[in-house]
mmCIF file with all atom_site columns, C-alpha atoms in Angstrom:
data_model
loop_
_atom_site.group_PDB
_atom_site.id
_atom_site.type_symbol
_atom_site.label_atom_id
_atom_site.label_alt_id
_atom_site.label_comp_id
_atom_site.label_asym_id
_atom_site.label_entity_id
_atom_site.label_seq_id
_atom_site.pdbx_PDB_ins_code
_atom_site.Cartn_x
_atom_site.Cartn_y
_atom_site.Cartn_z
_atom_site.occupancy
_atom_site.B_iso_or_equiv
_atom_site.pdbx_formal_charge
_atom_site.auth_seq_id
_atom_site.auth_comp_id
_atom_site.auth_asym_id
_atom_site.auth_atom_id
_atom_site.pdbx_PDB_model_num
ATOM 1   C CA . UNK A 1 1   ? -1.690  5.132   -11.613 1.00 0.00 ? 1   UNK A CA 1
ATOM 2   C CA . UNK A 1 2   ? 0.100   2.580   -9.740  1.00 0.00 ? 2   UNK A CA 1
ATOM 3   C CA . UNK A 1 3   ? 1.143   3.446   -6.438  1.00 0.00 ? 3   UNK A CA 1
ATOM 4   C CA . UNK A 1 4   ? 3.624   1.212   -4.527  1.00 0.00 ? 4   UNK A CA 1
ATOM 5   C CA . UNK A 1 5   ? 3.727   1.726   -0.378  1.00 0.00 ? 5   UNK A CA 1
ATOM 6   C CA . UNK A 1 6   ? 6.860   0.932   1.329   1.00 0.00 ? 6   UNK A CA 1
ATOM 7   C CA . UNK A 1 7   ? 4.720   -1.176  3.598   1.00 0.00 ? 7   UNK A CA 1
ATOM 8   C CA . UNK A 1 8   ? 3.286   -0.621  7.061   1.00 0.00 ? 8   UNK A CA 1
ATOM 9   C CA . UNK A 1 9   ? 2.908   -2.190  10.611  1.00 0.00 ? 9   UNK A CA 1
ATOM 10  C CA . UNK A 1 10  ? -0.281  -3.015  12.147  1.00 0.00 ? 10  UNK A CA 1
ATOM 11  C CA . UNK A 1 11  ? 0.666   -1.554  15.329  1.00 0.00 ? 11  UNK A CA 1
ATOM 12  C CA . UNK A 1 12  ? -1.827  1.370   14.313  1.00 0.00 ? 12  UNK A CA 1
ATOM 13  C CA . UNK A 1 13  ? -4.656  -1.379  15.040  1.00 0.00 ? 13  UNK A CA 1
ATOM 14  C CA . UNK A 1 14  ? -3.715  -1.784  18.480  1.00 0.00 ? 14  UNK A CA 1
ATOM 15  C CA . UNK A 1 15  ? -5.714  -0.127  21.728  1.00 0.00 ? 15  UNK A CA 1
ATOM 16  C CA . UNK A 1 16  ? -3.928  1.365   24.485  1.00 0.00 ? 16  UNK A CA 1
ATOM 17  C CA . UNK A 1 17  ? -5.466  2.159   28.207  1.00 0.00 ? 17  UNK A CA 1
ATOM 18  C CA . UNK A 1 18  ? -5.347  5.456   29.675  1.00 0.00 ? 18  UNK A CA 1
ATOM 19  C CA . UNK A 1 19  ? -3.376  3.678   32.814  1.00 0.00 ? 19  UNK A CA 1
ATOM 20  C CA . UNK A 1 20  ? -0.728  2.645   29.213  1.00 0.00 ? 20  UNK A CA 1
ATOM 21  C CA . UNK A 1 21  ? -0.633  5.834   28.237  1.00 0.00 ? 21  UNK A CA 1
ATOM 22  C CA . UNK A 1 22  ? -0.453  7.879   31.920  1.00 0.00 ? 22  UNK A CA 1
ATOM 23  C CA . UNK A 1 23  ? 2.915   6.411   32.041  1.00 0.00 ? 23  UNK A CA 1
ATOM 24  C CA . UNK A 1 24  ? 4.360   7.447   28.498  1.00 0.00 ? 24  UNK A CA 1
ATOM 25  C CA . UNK A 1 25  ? 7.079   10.085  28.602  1.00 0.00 ? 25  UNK A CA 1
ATOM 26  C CA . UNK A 1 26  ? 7.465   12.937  26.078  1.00 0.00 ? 26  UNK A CA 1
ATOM 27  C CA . UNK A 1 27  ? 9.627   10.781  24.064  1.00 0.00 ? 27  UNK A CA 1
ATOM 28  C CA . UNK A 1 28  ? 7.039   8.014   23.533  1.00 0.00 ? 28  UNK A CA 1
ATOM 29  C CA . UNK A 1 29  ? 4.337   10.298  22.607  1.00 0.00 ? 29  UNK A CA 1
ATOM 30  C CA . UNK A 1 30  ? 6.312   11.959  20.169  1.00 0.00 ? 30  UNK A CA 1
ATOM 31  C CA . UNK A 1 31  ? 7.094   8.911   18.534  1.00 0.00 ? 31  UNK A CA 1
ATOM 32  C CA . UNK A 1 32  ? 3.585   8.051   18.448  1.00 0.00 ? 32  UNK A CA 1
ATOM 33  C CA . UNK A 1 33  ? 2.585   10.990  17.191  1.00 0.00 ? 33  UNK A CA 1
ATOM 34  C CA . UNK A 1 34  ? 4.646   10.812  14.565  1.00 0.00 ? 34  UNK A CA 1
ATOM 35  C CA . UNK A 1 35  ? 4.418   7.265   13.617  1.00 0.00 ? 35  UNK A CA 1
ATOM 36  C CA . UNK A 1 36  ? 0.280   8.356   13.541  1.00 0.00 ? 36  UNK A CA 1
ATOM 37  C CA . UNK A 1 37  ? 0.569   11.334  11.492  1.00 0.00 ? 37  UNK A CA 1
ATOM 38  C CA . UNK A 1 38  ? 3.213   9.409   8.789   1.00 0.00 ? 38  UNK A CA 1
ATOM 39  C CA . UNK A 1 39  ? 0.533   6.696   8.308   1.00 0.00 ? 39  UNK A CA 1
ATOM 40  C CA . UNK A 1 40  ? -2.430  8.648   8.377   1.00 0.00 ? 40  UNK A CA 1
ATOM 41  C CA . UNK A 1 41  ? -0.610  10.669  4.981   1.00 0.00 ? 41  UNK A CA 1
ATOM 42  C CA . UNK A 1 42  ? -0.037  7.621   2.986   1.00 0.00 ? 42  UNK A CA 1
ATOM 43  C CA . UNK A 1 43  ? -3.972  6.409   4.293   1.00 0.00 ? 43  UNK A CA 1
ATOM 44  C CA . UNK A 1 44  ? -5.319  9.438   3.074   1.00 0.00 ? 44  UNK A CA 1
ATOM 45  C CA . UNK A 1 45  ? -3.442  10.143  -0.521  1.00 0.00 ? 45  UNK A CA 1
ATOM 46  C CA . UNK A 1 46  ? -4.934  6.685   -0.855  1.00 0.00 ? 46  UNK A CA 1
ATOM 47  C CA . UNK A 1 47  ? -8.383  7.681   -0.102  1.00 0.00 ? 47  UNK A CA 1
ATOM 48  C CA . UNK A 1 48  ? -8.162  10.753  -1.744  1.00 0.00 ? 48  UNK A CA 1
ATOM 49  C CA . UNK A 1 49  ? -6.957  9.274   -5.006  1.00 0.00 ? 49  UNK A CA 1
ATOM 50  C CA . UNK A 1 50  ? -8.960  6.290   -5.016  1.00 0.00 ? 50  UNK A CA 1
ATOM 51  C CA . UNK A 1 51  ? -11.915 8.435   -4.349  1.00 0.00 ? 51  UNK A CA 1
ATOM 52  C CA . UNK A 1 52  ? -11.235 10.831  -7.163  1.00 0.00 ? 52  UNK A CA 1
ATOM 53  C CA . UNK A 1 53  ? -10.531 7.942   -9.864  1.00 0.00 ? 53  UNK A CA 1
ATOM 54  C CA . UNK A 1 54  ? -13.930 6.487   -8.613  1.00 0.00 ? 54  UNK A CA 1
ATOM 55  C CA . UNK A 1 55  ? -15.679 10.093  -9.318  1.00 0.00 ? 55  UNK A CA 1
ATOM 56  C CA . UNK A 1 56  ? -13.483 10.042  -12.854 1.00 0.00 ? 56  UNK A CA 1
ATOM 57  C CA . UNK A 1 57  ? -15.119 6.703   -13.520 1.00 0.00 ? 57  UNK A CA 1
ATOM 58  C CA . UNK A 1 58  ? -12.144 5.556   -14.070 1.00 0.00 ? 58  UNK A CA 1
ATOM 59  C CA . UNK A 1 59  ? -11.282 3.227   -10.839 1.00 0.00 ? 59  UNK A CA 1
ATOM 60  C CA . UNK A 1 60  ? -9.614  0.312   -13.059 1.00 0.00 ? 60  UNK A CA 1
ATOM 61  C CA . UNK A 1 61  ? -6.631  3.398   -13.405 1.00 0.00 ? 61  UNK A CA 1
ATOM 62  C CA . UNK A 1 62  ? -5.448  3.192   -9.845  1.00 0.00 ? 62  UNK A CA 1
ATOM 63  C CA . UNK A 1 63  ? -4.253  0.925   -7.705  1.00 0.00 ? 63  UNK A CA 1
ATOM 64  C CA . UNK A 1 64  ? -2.516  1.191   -4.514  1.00 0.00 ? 64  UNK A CA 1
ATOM 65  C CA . UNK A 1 65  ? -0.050  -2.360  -3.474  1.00 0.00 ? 65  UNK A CA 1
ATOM 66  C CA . UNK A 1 66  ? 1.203   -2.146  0.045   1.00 0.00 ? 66  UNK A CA 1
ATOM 67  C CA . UNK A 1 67  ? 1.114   -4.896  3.044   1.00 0.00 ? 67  UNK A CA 1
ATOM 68  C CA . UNK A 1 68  ? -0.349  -3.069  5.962   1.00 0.00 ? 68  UNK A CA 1
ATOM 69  C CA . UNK A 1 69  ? 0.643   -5.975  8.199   1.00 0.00 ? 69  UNK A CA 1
ATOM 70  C CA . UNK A 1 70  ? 4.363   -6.285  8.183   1.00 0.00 ? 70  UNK A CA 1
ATOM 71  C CA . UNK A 1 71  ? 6.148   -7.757  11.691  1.00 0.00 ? 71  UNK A CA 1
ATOM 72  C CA . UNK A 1 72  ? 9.696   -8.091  13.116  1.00 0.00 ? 72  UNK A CA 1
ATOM 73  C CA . UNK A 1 73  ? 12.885  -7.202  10.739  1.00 0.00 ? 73  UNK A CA 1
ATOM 74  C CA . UNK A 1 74  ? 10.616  -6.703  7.687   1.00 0.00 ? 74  UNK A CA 1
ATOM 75  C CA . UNK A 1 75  ? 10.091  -3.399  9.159   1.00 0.00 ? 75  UNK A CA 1
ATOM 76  C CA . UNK A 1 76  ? 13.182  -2.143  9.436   1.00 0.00 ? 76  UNK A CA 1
ATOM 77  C CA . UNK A 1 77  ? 14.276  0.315   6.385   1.00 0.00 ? 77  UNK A CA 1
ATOM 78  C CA . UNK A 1 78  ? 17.629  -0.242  7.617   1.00 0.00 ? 78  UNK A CA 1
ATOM 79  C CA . UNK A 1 79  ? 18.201  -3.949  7.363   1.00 0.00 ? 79  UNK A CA 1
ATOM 80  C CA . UNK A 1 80  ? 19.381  -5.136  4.190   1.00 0.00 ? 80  UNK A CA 1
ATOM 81  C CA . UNK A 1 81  ? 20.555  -8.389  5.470   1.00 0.00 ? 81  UNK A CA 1
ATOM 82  C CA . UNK A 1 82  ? 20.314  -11.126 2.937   1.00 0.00 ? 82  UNK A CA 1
ATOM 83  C CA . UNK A 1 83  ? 17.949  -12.879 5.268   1.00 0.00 ? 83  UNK A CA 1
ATOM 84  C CA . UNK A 1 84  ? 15.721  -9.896  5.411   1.00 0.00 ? 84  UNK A CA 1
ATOM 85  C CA . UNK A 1 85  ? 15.656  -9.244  1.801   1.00 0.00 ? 85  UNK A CA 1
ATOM 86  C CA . UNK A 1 86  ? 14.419  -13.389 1.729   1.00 0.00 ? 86  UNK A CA 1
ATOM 87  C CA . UNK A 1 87  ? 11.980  -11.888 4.082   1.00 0.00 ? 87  UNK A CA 1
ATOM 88  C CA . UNK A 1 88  ? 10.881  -8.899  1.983   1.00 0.00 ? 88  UNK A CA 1
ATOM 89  C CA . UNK A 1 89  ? 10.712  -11.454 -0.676  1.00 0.00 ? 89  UNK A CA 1
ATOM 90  C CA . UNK A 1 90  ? 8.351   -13.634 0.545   1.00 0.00 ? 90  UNK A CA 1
ATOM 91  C CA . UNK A 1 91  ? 6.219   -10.953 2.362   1.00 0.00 ? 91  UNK A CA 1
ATOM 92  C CA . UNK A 1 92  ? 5.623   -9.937  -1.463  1.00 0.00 ? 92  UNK A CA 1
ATOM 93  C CA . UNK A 1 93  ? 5.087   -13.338 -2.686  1.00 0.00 ? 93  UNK A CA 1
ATOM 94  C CA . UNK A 1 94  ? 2.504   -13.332 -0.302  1.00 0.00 ? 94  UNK A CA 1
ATOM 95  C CA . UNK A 1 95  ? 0.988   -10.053 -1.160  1.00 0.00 ? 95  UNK A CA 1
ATOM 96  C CA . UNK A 1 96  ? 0.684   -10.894 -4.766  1.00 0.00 ? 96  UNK A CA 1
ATOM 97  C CA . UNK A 1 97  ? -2.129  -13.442 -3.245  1.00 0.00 ? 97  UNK A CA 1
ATOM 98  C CA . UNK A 1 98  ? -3.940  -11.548 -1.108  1.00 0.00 ? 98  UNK A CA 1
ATOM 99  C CA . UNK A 1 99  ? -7.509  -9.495  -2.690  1.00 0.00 ? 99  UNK A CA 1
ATOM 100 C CA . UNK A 1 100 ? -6.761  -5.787  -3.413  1.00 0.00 ? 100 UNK A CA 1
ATOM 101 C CA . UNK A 1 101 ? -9.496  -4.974  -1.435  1.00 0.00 ? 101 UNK A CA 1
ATOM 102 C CA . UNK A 1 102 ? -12.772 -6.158  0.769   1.00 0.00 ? 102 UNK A CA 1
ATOM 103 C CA . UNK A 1 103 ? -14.707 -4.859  -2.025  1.00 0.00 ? 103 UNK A CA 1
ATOM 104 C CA . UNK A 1 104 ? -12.388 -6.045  -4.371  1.00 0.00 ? 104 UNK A CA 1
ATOM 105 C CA . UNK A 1 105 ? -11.473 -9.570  -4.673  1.00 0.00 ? 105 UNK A CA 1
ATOM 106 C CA . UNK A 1 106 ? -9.137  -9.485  -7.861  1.00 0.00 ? 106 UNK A CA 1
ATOM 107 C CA . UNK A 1 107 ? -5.846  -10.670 -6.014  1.00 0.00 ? 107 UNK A CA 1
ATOM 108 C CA . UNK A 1 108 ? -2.934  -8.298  -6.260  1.00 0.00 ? 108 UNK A CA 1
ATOM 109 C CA . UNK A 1 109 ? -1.281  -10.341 -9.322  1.00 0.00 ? 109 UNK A CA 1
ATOM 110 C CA . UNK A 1 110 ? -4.421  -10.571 -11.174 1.00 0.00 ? 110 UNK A CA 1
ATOM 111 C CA . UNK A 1 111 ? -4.538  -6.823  -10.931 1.00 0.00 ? 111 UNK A CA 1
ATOM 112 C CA . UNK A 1 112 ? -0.882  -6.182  -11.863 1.00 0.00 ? 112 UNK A CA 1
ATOM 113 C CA . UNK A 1 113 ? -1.258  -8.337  -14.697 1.00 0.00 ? 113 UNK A CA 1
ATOM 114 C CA . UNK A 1 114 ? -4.242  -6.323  -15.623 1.00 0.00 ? 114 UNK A CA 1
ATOM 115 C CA . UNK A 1 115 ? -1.931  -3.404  -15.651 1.00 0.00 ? 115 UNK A CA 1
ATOM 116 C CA . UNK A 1 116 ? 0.660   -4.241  -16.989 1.00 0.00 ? 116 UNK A CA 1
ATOM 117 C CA . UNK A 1 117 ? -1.970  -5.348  -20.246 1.00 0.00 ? 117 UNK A CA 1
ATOM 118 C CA . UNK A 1 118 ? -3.618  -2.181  -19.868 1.00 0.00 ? 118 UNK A CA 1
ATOM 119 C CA . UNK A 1 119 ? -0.104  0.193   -20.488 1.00 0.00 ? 119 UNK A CA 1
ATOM 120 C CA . UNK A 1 120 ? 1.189   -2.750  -23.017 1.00 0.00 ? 120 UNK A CA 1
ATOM 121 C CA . UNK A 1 121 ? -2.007  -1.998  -25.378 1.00 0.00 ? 121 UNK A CA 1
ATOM 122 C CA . UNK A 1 122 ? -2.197  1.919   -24.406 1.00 0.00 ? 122 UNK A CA 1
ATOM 123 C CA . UNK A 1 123 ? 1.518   1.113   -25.756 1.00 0.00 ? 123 UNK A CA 1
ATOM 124 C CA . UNK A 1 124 ? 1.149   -0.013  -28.736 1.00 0.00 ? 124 UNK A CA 1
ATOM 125 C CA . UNK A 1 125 ? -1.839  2.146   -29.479 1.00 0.00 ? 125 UNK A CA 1
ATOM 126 C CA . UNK A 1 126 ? 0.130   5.473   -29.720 1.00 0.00 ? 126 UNK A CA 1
ATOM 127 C CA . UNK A 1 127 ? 2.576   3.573   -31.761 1.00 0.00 ? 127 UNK A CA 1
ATOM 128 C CA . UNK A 1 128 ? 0.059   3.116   -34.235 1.00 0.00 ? 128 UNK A CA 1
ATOM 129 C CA . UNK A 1 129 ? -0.889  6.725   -33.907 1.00 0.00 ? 129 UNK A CA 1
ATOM 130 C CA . UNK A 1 130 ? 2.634   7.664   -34.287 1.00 0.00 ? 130 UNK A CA 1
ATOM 131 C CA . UNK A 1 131 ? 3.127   5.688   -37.833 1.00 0.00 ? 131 UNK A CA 1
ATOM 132 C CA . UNK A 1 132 ? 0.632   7.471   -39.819 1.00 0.00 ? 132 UNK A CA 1
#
């Protein structure tokens, strides 16, 4: 299973005070809120399938490729300015360098590569099956 994320802030990372968050109005919390709840979905399907392909022995069958630190216009869904799309670009140049994981240090284009073998021969196997 490959699972590609649409990409995420790390805004989630930052703190606020209570003397912050005394002076939020409904609409701000709201947005919070929701903001929160959307990211804490795609955080856990991740967990939840990474955890069960892990239990299936089978943990080389996922893998999840999203940049969780994404700033400025890149995180507008909106913006399909040709200088934003040289943005998007190069924010996924850069993720293709970057380790999967802590615990995994295969970069994200070793991995893809790895997948993309994997279906290839998976491929070509039920091909064979399919001849005789």
């Amino acid at each position: 299973l490959l699972s590609l994320g649409t990409g995420t802030t790390s805004e989630f990372d930052k703190t606020y005070t209570a003397e912050e968050t005394a002076k939020w109005g409904t609409a701000r919390w709201m947005l919070v809120i929701q903001k929160m709840t959307s990211a804490a979905s795609s955080y856990m399907t991740d967990y939840y399938l990474s955890t069960a392909f892990q239990d299936l022995h089978s943990q080389n069958n996922y893998l999840r490729v999203q940049e969780n630190a994404l700033t400025g216009t890149t995180t507008k869904a909106d913006d399909a300015s040709e200088a934003n799309m040289e943005l998007l670009a190069q924010v996924g140049e850069n993720l293709l360098k970057k380790p999967v994981s802590k615990d995994n240090p295969e970069t994200y284009e070793e991995a893809l590569k790895r997948f993309a073998k994997l279906l290839s021969d998976r491929k070509k196997l039920r091909a064979n099956k399919a001849s005789y």
